[in-house]
Coordinates of C-alpha atoms and ligand atoms in Angstrom, one line a residue:
X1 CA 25.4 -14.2 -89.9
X2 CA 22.9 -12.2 -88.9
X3 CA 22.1 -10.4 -91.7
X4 CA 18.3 -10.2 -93.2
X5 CA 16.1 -8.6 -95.7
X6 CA 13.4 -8.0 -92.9
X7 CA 12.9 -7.9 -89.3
X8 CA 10.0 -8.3 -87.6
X9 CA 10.0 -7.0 -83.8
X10 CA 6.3 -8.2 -82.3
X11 CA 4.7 -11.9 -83.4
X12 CA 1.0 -11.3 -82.8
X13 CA -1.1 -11.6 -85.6
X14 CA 0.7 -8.5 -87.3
X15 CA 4.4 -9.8 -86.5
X16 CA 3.8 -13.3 -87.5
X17 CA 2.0 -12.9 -90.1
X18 CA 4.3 -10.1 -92.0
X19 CA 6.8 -12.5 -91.2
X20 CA 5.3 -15.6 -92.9
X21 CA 4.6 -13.6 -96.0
X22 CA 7.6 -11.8 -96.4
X23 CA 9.2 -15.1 -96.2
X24 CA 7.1 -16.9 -98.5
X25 CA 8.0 -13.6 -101.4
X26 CA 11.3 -14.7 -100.7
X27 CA 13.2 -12.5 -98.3
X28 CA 15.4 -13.7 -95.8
X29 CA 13.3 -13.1 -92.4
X30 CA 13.6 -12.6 -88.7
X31 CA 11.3 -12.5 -86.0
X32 CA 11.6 -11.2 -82.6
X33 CA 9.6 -11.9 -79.7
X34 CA 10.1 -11.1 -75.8
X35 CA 8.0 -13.8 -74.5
X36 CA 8.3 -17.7 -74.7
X37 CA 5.3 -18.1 -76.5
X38 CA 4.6 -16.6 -80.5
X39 CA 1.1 -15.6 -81.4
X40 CA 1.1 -11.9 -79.3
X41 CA -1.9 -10.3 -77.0
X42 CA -4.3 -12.2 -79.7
X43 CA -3.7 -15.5 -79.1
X44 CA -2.4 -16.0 -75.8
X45 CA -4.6 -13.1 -73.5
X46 CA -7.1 -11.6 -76.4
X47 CA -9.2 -13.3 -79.0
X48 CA -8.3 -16.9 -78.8
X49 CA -8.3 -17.5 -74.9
X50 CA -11.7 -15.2 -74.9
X51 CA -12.9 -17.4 -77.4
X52 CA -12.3 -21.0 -75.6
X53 CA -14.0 -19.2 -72.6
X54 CA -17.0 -17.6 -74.1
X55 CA -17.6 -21.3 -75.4
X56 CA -17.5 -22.9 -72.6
X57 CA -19.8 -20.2 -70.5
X58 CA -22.4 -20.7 -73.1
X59 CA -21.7 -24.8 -72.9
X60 CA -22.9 -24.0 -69.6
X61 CA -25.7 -21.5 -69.8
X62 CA -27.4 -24.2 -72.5
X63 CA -27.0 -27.0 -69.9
X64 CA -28.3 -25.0 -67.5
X65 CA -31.1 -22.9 -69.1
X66 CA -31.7 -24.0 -72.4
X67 CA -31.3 -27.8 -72.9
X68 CA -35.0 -28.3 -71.0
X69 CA -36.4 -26.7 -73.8
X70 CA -34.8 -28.9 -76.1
X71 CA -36.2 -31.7 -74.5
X72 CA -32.9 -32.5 -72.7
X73 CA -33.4 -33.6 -68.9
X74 CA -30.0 -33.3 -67.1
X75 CA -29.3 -33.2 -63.5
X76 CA -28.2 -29.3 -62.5
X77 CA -24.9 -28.6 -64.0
X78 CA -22.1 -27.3 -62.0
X79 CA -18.9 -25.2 -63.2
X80 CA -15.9 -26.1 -62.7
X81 CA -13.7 -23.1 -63.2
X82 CA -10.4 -24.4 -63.4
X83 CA -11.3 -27.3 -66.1
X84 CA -12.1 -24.7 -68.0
X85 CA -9.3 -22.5 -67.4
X86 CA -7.2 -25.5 -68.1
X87 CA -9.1 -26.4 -71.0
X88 CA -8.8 -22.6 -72.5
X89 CA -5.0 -22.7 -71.9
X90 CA -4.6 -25.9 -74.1
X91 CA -6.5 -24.3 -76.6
X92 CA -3.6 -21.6 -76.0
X93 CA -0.8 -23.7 -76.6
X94 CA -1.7 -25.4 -79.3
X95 CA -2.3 -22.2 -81.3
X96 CA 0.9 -20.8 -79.9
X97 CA 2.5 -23.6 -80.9
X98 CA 1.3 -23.7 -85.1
X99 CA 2.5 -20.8 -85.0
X100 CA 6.4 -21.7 -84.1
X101 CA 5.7 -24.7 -86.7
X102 CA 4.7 -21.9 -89.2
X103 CA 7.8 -20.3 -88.4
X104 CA 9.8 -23.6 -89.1
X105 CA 8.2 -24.2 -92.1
X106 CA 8.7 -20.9 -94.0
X107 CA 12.0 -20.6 -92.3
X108 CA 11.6 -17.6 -90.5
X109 CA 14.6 -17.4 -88.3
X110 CA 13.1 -16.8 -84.5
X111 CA 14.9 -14.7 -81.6
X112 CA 13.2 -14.8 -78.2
X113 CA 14.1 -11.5 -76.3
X114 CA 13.0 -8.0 -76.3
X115 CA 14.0 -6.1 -79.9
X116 CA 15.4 -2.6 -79.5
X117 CA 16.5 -0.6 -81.7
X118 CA 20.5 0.3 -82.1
X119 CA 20.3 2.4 -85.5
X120 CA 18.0 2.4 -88.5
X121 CA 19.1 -0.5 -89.8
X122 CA 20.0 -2.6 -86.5
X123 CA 17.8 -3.8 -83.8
X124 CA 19.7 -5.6 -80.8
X125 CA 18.0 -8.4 -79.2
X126 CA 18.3 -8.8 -75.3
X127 CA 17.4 -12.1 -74.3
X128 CA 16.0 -13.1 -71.0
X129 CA 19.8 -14.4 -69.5
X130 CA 20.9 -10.8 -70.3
X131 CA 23.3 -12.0 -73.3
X132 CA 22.5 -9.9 -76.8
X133 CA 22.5 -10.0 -80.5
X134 CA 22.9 -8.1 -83.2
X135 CA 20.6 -8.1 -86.3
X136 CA 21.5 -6.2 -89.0
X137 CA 18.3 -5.7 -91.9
X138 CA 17.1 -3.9 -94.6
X139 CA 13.7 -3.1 -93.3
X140 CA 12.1 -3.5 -90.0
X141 CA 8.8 -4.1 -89.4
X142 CA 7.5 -3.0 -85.8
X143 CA 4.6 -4.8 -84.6
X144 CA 4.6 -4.7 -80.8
X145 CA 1.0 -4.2 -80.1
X146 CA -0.8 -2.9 -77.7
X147 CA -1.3 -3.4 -73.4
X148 CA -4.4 -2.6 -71.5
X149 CA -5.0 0.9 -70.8
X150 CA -6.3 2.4 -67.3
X151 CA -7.9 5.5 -65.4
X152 CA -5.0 7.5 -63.9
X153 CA -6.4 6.9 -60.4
X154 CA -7.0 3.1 -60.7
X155 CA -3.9 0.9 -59.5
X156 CA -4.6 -2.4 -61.2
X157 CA -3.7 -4.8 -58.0
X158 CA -4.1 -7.9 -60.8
X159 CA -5.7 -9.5 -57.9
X160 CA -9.4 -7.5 -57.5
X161 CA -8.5 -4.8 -59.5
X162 CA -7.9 -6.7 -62.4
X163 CA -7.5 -6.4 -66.6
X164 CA -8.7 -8.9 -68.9
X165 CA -5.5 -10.3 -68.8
X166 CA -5.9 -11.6 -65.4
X167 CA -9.8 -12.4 -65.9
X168 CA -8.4 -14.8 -68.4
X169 CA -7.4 -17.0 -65.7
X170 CA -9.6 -16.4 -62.1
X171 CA -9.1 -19.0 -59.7
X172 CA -12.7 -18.7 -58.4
X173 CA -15.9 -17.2 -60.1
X174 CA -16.7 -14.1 -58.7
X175 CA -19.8 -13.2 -56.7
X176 CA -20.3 -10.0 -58.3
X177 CA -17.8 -8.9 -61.0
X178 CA -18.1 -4.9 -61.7
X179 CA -16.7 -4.1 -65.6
X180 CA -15.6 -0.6 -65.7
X181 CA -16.5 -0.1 -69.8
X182 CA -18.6 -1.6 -72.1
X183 CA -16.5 -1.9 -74.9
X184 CA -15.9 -5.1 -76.4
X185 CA -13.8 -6.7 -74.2
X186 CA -15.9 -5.9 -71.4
X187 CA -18.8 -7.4 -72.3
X188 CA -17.2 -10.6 -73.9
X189 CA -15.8 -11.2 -70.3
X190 CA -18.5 -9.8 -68.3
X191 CA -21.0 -12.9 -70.3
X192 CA -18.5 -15.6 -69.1
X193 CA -18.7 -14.3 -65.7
X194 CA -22.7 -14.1 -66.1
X195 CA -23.5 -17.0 -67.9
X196 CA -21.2 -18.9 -65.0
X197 CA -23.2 -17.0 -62.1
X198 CA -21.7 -14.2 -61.1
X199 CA -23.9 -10.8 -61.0
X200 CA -22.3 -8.7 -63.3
X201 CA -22.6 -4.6 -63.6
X202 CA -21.3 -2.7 -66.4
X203 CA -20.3 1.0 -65.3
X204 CA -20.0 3.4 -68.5
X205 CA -19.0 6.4 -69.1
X206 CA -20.9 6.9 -72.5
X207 CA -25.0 6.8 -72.8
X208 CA -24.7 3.2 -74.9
X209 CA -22.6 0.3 -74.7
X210 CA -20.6 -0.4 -77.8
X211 CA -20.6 3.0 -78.6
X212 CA -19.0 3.1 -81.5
X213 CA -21.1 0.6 -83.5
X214 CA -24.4 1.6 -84.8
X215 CA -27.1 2.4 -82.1
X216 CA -29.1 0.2 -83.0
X217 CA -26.8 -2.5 -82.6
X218 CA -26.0 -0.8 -79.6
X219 CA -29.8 -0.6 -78.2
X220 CA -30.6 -4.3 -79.2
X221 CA -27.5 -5.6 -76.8
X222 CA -28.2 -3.5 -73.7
X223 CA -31.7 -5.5 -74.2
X224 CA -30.6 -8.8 -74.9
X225 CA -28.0 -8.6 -72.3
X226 CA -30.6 -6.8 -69.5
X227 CA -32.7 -9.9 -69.7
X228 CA -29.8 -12.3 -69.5
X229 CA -29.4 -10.5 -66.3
X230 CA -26.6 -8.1 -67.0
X231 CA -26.8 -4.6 -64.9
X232 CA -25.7 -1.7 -66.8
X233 CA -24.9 1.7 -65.2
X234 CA -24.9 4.2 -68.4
X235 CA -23.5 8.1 -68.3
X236 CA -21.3 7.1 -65.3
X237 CA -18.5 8.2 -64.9
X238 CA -16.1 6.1 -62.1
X239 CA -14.4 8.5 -59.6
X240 CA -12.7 5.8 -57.9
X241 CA -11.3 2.3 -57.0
X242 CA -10.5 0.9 -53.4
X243 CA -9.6 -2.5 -52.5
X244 CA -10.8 -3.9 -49.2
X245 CA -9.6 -7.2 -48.5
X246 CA -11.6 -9.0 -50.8
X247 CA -13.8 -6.4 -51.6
X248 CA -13.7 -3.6 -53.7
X249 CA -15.3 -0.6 -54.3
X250 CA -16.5 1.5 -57.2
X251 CA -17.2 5.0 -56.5
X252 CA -18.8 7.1 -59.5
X253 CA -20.7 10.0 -60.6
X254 CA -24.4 9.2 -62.9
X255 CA -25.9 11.9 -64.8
X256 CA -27.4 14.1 -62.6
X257 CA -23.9 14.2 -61.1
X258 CA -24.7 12.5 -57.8
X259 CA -22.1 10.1 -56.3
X260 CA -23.1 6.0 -56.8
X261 CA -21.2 3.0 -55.4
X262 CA -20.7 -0.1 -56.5
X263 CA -19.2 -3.0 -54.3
X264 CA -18.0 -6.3 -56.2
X265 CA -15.4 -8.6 -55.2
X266 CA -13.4 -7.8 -58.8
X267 CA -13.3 -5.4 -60.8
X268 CA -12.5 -5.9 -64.5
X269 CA -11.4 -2.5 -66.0
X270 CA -11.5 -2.7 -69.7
X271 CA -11.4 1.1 -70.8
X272 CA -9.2 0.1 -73.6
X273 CA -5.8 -0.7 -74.6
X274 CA -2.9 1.6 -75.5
X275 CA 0.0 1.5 -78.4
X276 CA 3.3 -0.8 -76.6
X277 CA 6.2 0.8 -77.8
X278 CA 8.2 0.5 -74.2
X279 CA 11.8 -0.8 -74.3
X280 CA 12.2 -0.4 -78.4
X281 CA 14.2 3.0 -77.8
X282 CA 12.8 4.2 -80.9
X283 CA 14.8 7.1 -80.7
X284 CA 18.0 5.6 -81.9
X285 CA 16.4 5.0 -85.1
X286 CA 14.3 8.3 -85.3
X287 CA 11.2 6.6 -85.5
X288 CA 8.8 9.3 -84.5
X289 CA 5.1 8.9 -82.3
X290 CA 1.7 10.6 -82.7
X291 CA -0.1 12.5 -80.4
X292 CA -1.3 9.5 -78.7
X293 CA 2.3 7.4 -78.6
X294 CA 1.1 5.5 -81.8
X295 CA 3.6 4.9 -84.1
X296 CA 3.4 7.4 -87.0
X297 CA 2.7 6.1 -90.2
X298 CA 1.9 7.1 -94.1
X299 CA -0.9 5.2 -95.9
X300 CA 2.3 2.6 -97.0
X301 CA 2.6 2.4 -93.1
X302 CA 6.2 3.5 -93.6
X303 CA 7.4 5.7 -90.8
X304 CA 9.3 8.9 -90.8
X305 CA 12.1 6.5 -91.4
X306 CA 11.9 5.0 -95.1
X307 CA 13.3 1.4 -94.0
X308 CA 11.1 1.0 -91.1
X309 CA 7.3 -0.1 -91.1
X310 CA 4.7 -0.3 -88.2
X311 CA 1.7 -2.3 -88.0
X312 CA -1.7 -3.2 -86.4
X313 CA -2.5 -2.4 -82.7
X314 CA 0.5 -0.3 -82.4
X315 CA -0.2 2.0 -85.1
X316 CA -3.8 4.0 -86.0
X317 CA -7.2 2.4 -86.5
X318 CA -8.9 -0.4 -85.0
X319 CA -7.4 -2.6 -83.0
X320 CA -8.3 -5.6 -84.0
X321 CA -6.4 -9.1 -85.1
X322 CA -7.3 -9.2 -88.6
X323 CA -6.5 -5.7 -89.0
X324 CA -2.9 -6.3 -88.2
X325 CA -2.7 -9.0 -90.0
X326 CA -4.2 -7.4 -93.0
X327 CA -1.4 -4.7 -92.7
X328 CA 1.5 -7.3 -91.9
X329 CA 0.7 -8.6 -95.4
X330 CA 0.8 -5.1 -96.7
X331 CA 4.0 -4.5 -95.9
X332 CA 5.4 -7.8 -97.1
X333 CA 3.7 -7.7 -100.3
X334 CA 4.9 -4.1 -100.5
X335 CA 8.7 -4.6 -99.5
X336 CA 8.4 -7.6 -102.2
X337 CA 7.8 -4.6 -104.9
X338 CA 3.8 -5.5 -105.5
X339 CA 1.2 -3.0 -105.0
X340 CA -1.4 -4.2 -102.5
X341 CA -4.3 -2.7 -100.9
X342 CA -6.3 -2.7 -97.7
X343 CA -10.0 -1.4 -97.5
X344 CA -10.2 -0.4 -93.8
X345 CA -13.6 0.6 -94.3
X346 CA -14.4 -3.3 -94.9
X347 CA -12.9 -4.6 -91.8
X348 CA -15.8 -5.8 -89.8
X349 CA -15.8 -5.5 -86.4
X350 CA -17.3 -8.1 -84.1
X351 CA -18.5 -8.7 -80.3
X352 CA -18.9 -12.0 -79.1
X353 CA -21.4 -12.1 -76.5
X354 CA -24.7 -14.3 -77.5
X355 CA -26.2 -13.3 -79.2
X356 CA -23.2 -12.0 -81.0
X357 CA -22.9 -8.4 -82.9
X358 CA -21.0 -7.7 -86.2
X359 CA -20.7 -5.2 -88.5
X360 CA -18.7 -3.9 -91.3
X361 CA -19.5 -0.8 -93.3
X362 CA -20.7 2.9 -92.4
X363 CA -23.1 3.2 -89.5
X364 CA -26.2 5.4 -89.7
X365 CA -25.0 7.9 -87.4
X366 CA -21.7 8.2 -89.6
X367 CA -23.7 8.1 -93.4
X368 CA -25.9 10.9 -91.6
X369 CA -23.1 12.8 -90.1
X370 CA -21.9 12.9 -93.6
X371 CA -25.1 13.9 -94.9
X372 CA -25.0 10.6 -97.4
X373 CA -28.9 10.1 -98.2
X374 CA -29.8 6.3 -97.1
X375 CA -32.5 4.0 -97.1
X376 CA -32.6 1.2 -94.6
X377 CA -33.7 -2.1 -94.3
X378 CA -34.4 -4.3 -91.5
X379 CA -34.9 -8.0 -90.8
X380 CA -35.7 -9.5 -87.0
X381 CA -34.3 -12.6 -86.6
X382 CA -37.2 -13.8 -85.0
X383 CA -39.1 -14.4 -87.9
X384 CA -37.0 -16.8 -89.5
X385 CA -37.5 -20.5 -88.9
X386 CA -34.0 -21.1 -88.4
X387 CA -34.5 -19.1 -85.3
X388 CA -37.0 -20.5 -83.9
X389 CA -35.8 -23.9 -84.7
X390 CA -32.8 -23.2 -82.7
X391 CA -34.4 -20.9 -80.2
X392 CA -32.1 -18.0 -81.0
X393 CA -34.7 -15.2 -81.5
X394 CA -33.2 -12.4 -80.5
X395 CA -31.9 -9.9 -83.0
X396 CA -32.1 -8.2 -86.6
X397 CA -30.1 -7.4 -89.5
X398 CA -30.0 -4.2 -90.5
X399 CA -28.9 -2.7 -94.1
X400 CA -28.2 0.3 -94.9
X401 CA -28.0 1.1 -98.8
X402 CA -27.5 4.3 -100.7
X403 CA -30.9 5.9 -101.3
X404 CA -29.9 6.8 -105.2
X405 CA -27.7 4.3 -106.4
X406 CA -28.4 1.6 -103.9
X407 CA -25.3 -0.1 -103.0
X408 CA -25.0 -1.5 -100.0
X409 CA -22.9 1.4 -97.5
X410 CA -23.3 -0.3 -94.0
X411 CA -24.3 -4.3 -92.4
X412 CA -25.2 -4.3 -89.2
X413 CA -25.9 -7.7 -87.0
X414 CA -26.7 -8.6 -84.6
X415 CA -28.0 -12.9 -83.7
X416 CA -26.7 -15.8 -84.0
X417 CA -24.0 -16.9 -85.6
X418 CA -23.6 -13.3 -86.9
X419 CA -19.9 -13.2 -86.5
X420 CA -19.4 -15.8 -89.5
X421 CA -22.8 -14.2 -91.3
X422 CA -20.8 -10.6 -91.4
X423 CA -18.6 -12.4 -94.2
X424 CA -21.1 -12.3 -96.4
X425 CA -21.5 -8.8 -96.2
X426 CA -17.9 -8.2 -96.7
X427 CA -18.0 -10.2 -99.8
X428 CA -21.1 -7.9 -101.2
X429 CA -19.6 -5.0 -100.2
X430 CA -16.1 -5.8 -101.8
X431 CA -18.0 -6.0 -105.0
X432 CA -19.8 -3.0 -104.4
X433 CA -22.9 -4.7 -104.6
X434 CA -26.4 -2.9 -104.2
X435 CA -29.3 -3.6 -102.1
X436 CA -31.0 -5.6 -104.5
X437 CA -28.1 -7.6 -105.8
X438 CA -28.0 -9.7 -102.4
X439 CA -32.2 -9.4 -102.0
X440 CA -31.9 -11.5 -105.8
X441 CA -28.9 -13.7 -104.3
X442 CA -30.7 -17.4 -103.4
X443 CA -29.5 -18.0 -99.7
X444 CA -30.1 -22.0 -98.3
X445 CA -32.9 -22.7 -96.3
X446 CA -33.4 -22.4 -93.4
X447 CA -30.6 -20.8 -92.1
X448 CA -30.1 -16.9 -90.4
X449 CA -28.4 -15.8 -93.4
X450 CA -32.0 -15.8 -94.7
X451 CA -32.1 -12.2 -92.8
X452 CA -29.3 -10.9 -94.7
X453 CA -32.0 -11.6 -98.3
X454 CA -34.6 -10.3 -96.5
X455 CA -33.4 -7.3 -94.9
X456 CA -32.0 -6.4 -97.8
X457 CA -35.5 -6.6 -100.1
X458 CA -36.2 -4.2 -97.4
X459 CA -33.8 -2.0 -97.6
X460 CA -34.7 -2.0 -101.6
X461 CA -38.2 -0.2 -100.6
X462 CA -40.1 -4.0 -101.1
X463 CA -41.8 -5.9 -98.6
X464 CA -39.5 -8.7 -97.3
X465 CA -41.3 -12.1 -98.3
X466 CA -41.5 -13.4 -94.6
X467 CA -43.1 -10.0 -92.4
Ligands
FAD1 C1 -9.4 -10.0 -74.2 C2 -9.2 -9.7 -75.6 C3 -10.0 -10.2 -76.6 C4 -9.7 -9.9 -77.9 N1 -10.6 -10.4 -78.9 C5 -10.4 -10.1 -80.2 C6 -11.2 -10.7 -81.2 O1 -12.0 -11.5 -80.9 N2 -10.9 -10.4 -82.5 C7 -10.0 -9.4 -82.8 O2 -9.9 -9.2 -84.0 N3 -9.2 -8.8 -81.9 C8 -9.4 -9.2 -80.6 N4 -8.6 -8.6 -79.6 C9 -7.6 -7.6 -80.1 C10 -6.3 -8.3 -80.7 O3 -5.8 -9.2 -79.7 C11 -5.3 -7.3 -81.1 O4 -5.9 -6.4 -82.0 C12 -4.2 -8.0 -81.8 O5 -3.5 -8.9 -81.0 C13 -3.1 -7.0 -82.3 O6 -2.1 -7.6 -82.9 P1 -0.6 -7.0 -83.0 O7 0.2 -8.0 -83.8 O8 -0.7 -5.6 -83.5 O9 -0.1 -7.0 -81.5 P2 -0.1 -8.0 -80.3 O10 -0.9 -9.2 -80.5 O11 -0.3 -7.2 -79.1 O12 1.4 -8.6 -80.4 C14 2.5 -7.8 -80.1 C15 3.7 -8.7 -79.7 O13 4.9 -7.9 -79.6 C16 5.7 -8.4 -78.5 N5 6.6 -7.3 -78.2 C17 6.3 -6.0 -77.8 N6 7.4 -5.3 -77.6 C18 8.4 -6.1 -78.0 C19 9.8 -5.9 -78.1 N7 10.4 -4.8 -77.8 N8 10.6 -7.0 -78.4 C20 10.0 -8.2 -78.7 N9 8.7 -8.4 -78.7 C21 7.9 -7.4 -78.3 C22 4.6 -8.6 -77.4 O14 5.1 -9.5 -76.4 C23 3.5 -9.3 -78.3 O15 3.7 -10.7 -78.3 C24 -8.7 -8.9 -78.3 C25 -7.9 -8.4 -77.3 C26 -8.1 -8.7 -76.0 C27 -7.2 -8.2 -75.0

């Protein structure tokens, strides 16, 4: 009975996805999942619930800040936290639920429990009244994710001393939030906070928030997000957390090594997540680990073990949704006996704060690292009338192009609506286009794609039309 071509352990964006596209090639499918709900870290604590909030927040700031400017005259707006806790979680199980329906549809055969591995070929499935199966496959396809990581000497209460799990769903706003990190996540979760009135300070250990996106992107944020009131403590590195009833406390060392404290009443710690391979008792199978318990993988993202695969935030490389999903379609194409391809270097990345950052490409500090000659162009988002129509001024687009041949290495974003915008640059880039391909491309006006055109004349050595 339980006998399939593939089995899928993990349905976040990887799992699900591998699954729905193995199925769809045809081969008799399976998909495992320890918790009631399908869809994984992404859409039930990570991108999708972020999302709803993020929205809402800047629903908010508007109301509150920007509508007067728009000519709007509404009484002061309040927040009321748990509508929009309530409102993110329906957004929650709705996606959650297309999911199961996708499931239905392609005929993906479901098993709720946690997936372990018995041998190479069977994974036993311990469901949450303690009864088990038995599902014998060809292939596996691991795709259990990732959790959020911590300091050693931080015990995450999930209280005050919380992850962005549990910021996800705060039962009050806090007065002053303290994010330990400002990586992605941080930030996105530190602006709800903000934009809903708490003070917020980001403690860092690097010299620049987002630092692994280019530095200007990098620069440009700490401003944007300064004046919107954000607090940033940069080249800090925190020494400790204590809990005090409601308070807590944030003991660190800056620069000059001297000790700084930082009292909140939460603390978000979002210093990354780690590889989730707990429970899968990988060694039955002989699946082996990296260095830093990621699952090991070729460039097929087949393991030591021919007939097992691994995919997105468990194994190397960014971890981001489309990323795993990108790989879960990999594998299926692969197992399926076609010969698919994924550019990694042309999966953008993206931060949602407002104005949001995105980016896909080389940065500059990578193209010079590698001693790549560049020219680069540059575009403030300011001087388009779409901007100033809207009132979103902030920000630039920034190109970087090959100084000889001029094709397009690097996009860099940052403004509104640059999260969709940074699919344009995917496209040009796919096609290898140069510089002046996209600075000859019409784009509508107005809109703040208009930057893209321009920064890329720029980057072509001409004058953009509208400096
Ligand atoms: C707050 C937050 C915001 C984010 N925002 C974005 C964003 O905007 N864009 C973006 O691209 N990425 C975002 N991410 C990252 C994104 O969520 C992950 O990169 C993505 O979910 C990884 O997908 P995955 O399929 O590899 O793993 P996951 O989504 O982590 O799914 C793994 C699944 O496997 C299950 N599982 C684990 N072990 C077992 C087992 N033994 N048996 C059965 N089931 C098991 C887990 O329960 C889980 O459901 C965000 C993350 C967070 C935390």
């Amino acid at each position: 009975m339980n006998q399939f071509d593939v089995t899928v352990i993990g349905s976040g964006p990887g799992g699900y996805v591998a699954a729905i596209r193995c199925a769809q090639l045809g081969l008799k499918t399976a998909i495992i999942e320890k918790y009631p709900t399908m869809g994984g870290t992404c859409l039930n604590v990570g991108c999708i619930p972020s999302k709803a909030l993020l929205d809402s927040s800047e629903h908010f700031e508007n109301a509150k800040h920007n509508f007067q400017n728009h000519g709007i005259l509404i009484n002061e707006p309040t927040a009321d936290l748990a509508r929009m806790i309530a409102r993110k979680d329906e957004v929650v199980d709705q996606t959650t639920k297309g999911i199961q329906f996708l499931m239905d549809k392609n005929k993906v055969t479901v098993f709720e429990g946690v997936g372990s591995f018995e041998s190479s070929t069977q994974v036993k499935v311990t469901k949450n009244d303690g009864s088990t199966e038995i599902l014998d496959s060809k292939y596996i396809i691991i795709a259990t994710g990732s959790k959020p990581s911590s300091l050693p000497f931080i015990t995450i209460d999930k209280e005050r001393i919380i992850t962005s799990t549990e910021a996800l769903k705060l039962k009050e706003i806090p007065k002053h939030l303290v994010v330990i990190g400002g990586g992605v996540i941080g930030l996105e979760l530190g602006s709800v906070y903000k934009r809903l009135g708490s003070e917020v300070t980001v403690v860092e250990f690097m010299d620049k928030i987002i630092p692994t996106m280019d530095g200007a992107l990098s620069k440009e944020l700490n401003k944007v997000l300064r004046k919107q009131g954000m607090k940033f403590m940069l080249s800090t590195a925190v020494q400790a957390v204590e809990r005090n009833g409601d308070s807590v406390k944030v003991t660190a060392k800056d620069k000059k090594g001297e000790e700084v404290v930082v009292e909140g009443d939460y603390v978000l710690v979002s210093v990354g997540r780690k590889p989730y391979t707990d429970g899968l008792s990988l060694e039955k199978a002989g699946v082996d680990l990296d260095e830093r318990g990621r699952v090991k993988t070729n460039e097929h993202l087949q393991t030591n073990v021919s007939n097992i695969y691994a995919i997105g935030d468990v194994v190397a490389g960014a971890m981001l949704a489309h990323k795993a999903s990108e790989e879960g379609v990999l594998v299926a194409e692969q197992l399926a006996g076609q010969k698919p391809h994924i550019n990694y270097n042309l999966i953008p990345g993206v931060v949602y704060t407002w104005p949001e950052v995105a980016a896909v490409g080389k940065t500059e500090e990578q193209l010079k690292a590698e001693g790549v000659a560049i020219k680069v162009g540059n575009f403030p988002m300011r001087a388009l009338g779409r901007s100033r129509a809207s009132g979103d001024v902030d920000g630039f687009i920034k190109i970087i192009a090959d100084e000889k041949t001029d094709e397009v290495l690097g996009v860099h974003m940052i403004g509104a609506r640059a999260a969709d915008m940074i699919a344009a640059a995917v496209t040009a880039m796919e096609y290898r286009a140069s510089a002046e391909d996209i600075a000859r491309m019409s784009h509508a006006h107005p809109t703040f794609a208009e930057a893209i055109k321009e920064a890329a004349l720029d980057a072509t050595g001409k004058i953009a039309i509208h400096m």
